[in-house]
């Protein structure tokens, strides 16, 4: 039964070959899965880099806008200060004119009284 031995060895070798082929196929699947995962991570990385770049540009635009708003605020604050000074000056002028008017009114009344007194004489 050398033939039986050869048939037995052949069956064992084929079983080993099939087992090894299954291991090779499983390893290929794992390698493919790892490659897919790597490709997915790389795509995510590309998206993250693109989003970061977009956000940097948006930050530049917002900073520029904030700077323009700050300059506008300073300008408006200066205008407000100038207008307040003008109002204060106008109030001083009004007060001065009111005093002058009052003084002139008093003088006019005195003049009228003197004229009335002269007419009575």
PDB file of C-alpha atoms in Angstrom:
ATOM      1  CA  UNK A   1       0.000   0.000   0.000  1.00  0.00           C
ATOM      2  CA  UNK A   2       2.451   2.468  -1.152  1.00  0.00           C
ATOM      3  CA  UNK A   3      -0.345   3.785  -3.333  1.00  0.00           C
ATOM      4  CA  UNK A   4      -2.487   4.326  -0.234  1.00  0.00           C
ATOM      5  CA  UNK A   5       0.373   6.225   1.394  1.00  0.00           C
ATOM      6  CA  UNK A   6       0.780   8.377  -1.697  1.00  0.00           C
ATOM      7  CA  UNK A   7      -2.976   9.006  -1.849  1.00  0.00           C
ATOM      8  CA  UNK A   8      -2.976   9.924   1.873  1.00  0.00           C
ATOM      9  CA  UNK A   9       0.015  12.247   1.449  1.00  0.00           C
ATOM     10  CA  UNK A  10      -1.606  13.811  -1.608  1.00  0.00           C
ATOM     11  CA  UNK A  11      -4.847  14.419   0.317  1.00  0.00           C
ATOM     12  CA  UNK A  12      -2.947  15.946   3.244  1.00  0.00           C
ATOM     13  CA  UNK A  13      -0.904  18.132   0.865  1.00  0.00           C
ATOM     14  CA  UNK A  14      -4.066  19.279  -0.902  1.00  0.00           C
ATOM     15  CA  UNK A  15      -5.695  20.033   2.462  1.00  0.00           C
ATOM     16  CA  UNK A  16      -2.575  21.996   3.490  1.00  0.00           C
ATOM     17  CA  UNK A  17      -2.573  23.761   0.130  1.00  0.00           C
ATOM     18  CA  UNK A  18      -6.274  24.670   0.534  1.00  0.00           C
ATOM     19  CA  UNK A  19      -5.648  25.872   4.087  1.00  0.00           C
ATOM     20  CA  UNK A  20      -2.691  27.987   2.941  1.00  0.00           C
ATOM     21  CA  UNK A  21      -4.713  29.339  -0.003  1.00  0.00           C
ATOM     22  CA  UNK A  22      -7.479  30.355   2.455  1.00  0.00           C
ATOM     23  CA  UNK A  23      -4.876  32.114   4.636  1.00  0.00           C
ATOM     24  CA  UNK A  24      -3.472  33.907   1.564  1.00  0.00           C
ATOM     25  CA  UNK A  25      -6.977  34.974   0.486  1.00  0.00           C
ATOM     26  CA  UNK A  26      -7.785  36.182   4.036  1.00  0.00           C
ATOM     27  CA  UNK A  27      -4.506  38.123   4.147  1.00  0.00           C
ATOM     28  CA  UNK A  28      -5.256  39.693   0.750  1.00  0.00           C
ATOM     29  CA  UNK A  29      -8.685  40.773   2.047  1.00  0.00           C
ATOM     30  CA  UNK A  30      -7.081  42.301   5.154  1.00  0.00           C
ATOM     31  CA  UNK A  31      -4.506  44.098   3.001  1.00  0.00           C
ATOM     32  CA  UNK A  32      -7.277  45.411   0.724  1.00  0.00           C
ATOM     33  CA  UNK A  33      -9.291  46.567   3.763  1.00  0.00           C
ATOM     34  CA  UNK A  34      -6.215  48.345   5.153  1.00  0.00           C
ATOM     35  CA  UNK A  35      -5.573  49.996   1.775  1.00  0.00           C
ATOM     36  CA  UNK A  36      -9.217  51.123   1.623  1.00  0.00           C
ATOM     37  CA  UNK A  37      -8.917  52.521   5.147  1.00  0.00           C
ATOM     38  CA  UNK A  38      -5.699  54.355   4.202  1.00  0.00           C
ATOM     39  CA  UNK A  39      -7.361  55.783   1.075  1.00  0.00           C
ATOM     40  CA  UNK A  40     -10.341  56.916   3.158  1.00  0.00           C
ATOM     41  CA  UNK A  41      -8.045  58.561   5.716  1.00  0.00           C
ATOM     42  CA  UNK A  42      -6.125  60.285   2.915  1.00  0.00           C
ATOM     43  CA  UNK A  43      -9.390  61.601   1.424  1.00  0.00           C
ATOM     44  CA  UNK A  44     -10.465  62.835   4.849  1.00  0.00           C
ATOM     45  CA  UNK A  45      -7.064  64.493   5.231  1.00  0.00           C
ATOM     46  CA  UNK A  46      -7.485  66.257   1.884  1.00  0.00           C
ATOM     47  CA  UNK A  47     -10.935  67.468   2.957  1.00  0.00           C
ATOM     48  CA  UNK A  48      -9.589  68.690   6.319  1.00  0.00           C
ATOM     49  CA  UNK A  49      -6.735  70.574   4.607  1.00  0.00           C
ATOM     50  CA  UNK A  50      -9.197  72.159   2.152  1.00  0.00           C
ATOM     51  CA  UNK A  51     -11.559  73.141   5.000  1.00  0.00           C
ATOM     52  CA  UNK A  52      -8.658  74.569   7.009  1.00  0.00           C
ATOM     53  CA  UNK A  53      -7.592  76.622   4.003  1.00  0.00           C
ATOM     54  CA  UNK A  54     -11.149  77.873   3.485  1.00  0.00           C
ATOM     55  CA  UNK A  55     -11.407  78.776   7.164  1.00  0.00           C
ATOM     56  CA  UNK A  56      -8.078  80.656   7.039  1.00  0.00           C
ATOM     57  CA  UNK A  57      -9.398  82.711   4.122  1.00  0.00           C
ATOM     58  CA  UNK A  58     -12.671  83.334   5.966  1.00  0.00           C
ATOM     59  CA  UNK A  59     -10.700  84.449   9.038  1.00  0.00           C
ATOM     60  CA  UNK A  60      -8.698  86.880   6.866  1.00  0.00           C
ATOM     61  CA  UNK A  61     -11.933  88.324   5.458  1.00  0.00           C
ATOM     62  CA  UNK A  62     -13.481  88.609   8.938  1.00  0.00           C
ATOM     63  CA  UNK A  63     -10.339  90.209  10.387  1.00  0.00           C
ATOM     64  CA  UNK A  64     -10.293  92.696   7.523  1.00  0.00           C
ATOM     65  CA  UNK A  65     -13.970  93.442   8.098  1.00  0.00           C
ATOM     66  CA  UNK A  66     -13.388  93.843  11.839  1.00  0.00           C
ATOM     67  CA  UNK A  67     -10.495  96.207  11.146  1.00  0.00           C
ATOM     68  CA  UNK A  68     -12.671  98.274   8.795  1.00  0.00           C
ATOM     69  CA  UNK A  69     -15.428  98.363  11.431  1.00  0.00           C
ATOM     70  CA  UNK A  70     -12.929  99.491  14.077  1.00  0.00           C
ATOM     71  CA  UNK A  71     -11.689 102.262  11.778  1.00  0.00           C
ATOM     72  CA  UNK A  72     -15.307 103.277  11.110  1.00  0.00           C
ATOM     73  CA  UNK A  73     -15.990 103.279  14.872  1.00  0.00           C
ATOM     74  CA  UNK A  74     -12.977 105.520  15.520  1.00  0.00           C
ATOM     75  CA  UNK A  75     -14.173 107.853  12.770  1.00  0.00           C
ATOM     76  CA  UNK A  76     -17.712 107.943  14.193  1.00  0.00           C
ATOM     77  CA  UNK A  77     -16.369 108.483  17.719  1.00  0.00           C
ATOM     78  CA  UNK A  78     -14.360 111.443  16.427  1.00  0.00           C
ATOM     79  CA  UNK A  79     -17.444 112.831  14.677  1.00  0.00           C
ATOM     80  CA  UNK A  80     -19.463 112.434  17.876  1.00  0.00           C
ATOM     81  CA  UNK A  81     -16.761 114.203  19.883  1.00  0.00           C
ATOM     82  CA  UNK A  82     -16.646 117.045  17.350  1.00  0.00           C
ATOM     83  CA  UNK A  83     -20.443 117.353  17.387  1.00  0.00           C
ATOM     84  CA  UNK A  84     -20.496 117.396  21.198  1.00  0.00           C
ATOM     85  CA  UNK A  85     -17.927 120.188  21.184  1.00  0.00           C
ATOM     86  CA  UNK A  86     -20.042 122.052  18.634  1.00  0.00           C
ATOM     87  CA  UNK A  87     -23.174 121.580  20.774  1.00  0.00           C
ATOM     88  CA  UNK A  88     -21.310 122.836  23.844  1.00  0.00           C
ATOM     89  CA  UNK A  89     -20.106 125.866  21.889  1.00  0.00           C
ATOM     90  CA  UNK A  90     -23.641 126.514  20.598  1.00  0.00           C
ATOM     91  CA  UNK A  91     -25.026 126.257  24.152  1.00  0.00           C
ATOM     92  CA  UNK A  92     -22.434 128.771  25.359  1.00  0.00           C
ATOM     93  CA  UNK A  93     -23.409 131.122  22.517  1.00  0.00           C
ATOM     94  CA  UNK A  94     -27.119 130.730  23.347  1.00  0.00           C
ATOM     95  CA  UNK A  95     -26.435 131.458  27.013  1.00  0.00           C
ATOM     96  CA  UNK A  96     -24.348 134.515  26.110  1.00  0.00           C
ATOM     97  CA  UNK A  97     -27.031 135.796  23.731  1.00  0.00           C
ATOM     98  CA  UNK A  98     -29.711 135.270  26.378  1.00  0.00           C
ATOM     99  CA  UNK A  99     -27.674 137.311  28.886  1.00  0.00           C
ATOM    100  CA  UNK A 100     -27.146 140.050  26.287  1.00  0.00           C
ATOM    101  CA  UNK A 101     -30.844 140.006  25.408  1.00  0.00           C
ATOM    102  CA  UNK A 102     -31.774 140.249  29.070  1.00  0.00           C
ATOM    103  CA  UNK A 103     -29.330 143.122  29.566  1.00  0.00           C
ATOM    104  CA  UNK A 104     -30.607 144.861  26.432  1.00  0.00           C
ATOM    105  CA  UNK A 105     -34.214 144.289  27.516  1.00  0.00           C
ATOM    106  CA  UNK A 106     -33.470 145.834  30.900  1.00  0.00           C
ATOM    107  CA  UNK A 107     -31.781 148.782  29.223  1.00  0.00           C
ATOM    108  CA  UNK A 108     -34.712 149.272  26.886  1.00  0.00           C
ATOM    109  CA  UNK A 109     -37.146 149.213  29.787  1.00  0.00           C
ATOM    110  CA  UNK A 110     -35.023 151.773  31.629  1.00  0.00           C
ATOM    111  CA  UNK A 111     -34.942 153.957  28.497  1.00  0.00           C
ATOM    112  CA  UNK A 112     -38.731 153.700  28.127  1.00  0.00           C
ATOM    113  CA  UNK A 113     -39.181 154.650  31.795  1.00  0.00           C
ATOM    114  CA  UNK A 114     -36.880 157.650  31.339  1.00  0.00           C
ATOM    115  CA  UNK A 115     -38.780 158.703  28.210  1.00  0.00           C
ATOM    116  CA  UNK A 116     -42.087 158.374  30.047  1.00  0.00           C
ATOM    117  CA  UNK A 117     -40.695 160.417  32.941  1.00  0.00           C
ATOM    118  CA  UNK A 118     -39.502 163.117  30.527  1.00  0.00           C
ATOM    119  CA  UNK A 119     -42.898 163.237  28.839  1.00  0.00           C
ATOM    120  CA  UNK A 120     -44.592 163.598  32.200  1.00  0.00           C
ATOM    121  CA  UNK A 121     -42.520 166.705  32.945  1.00  0.00           C
TER     122      UNK A 121
END
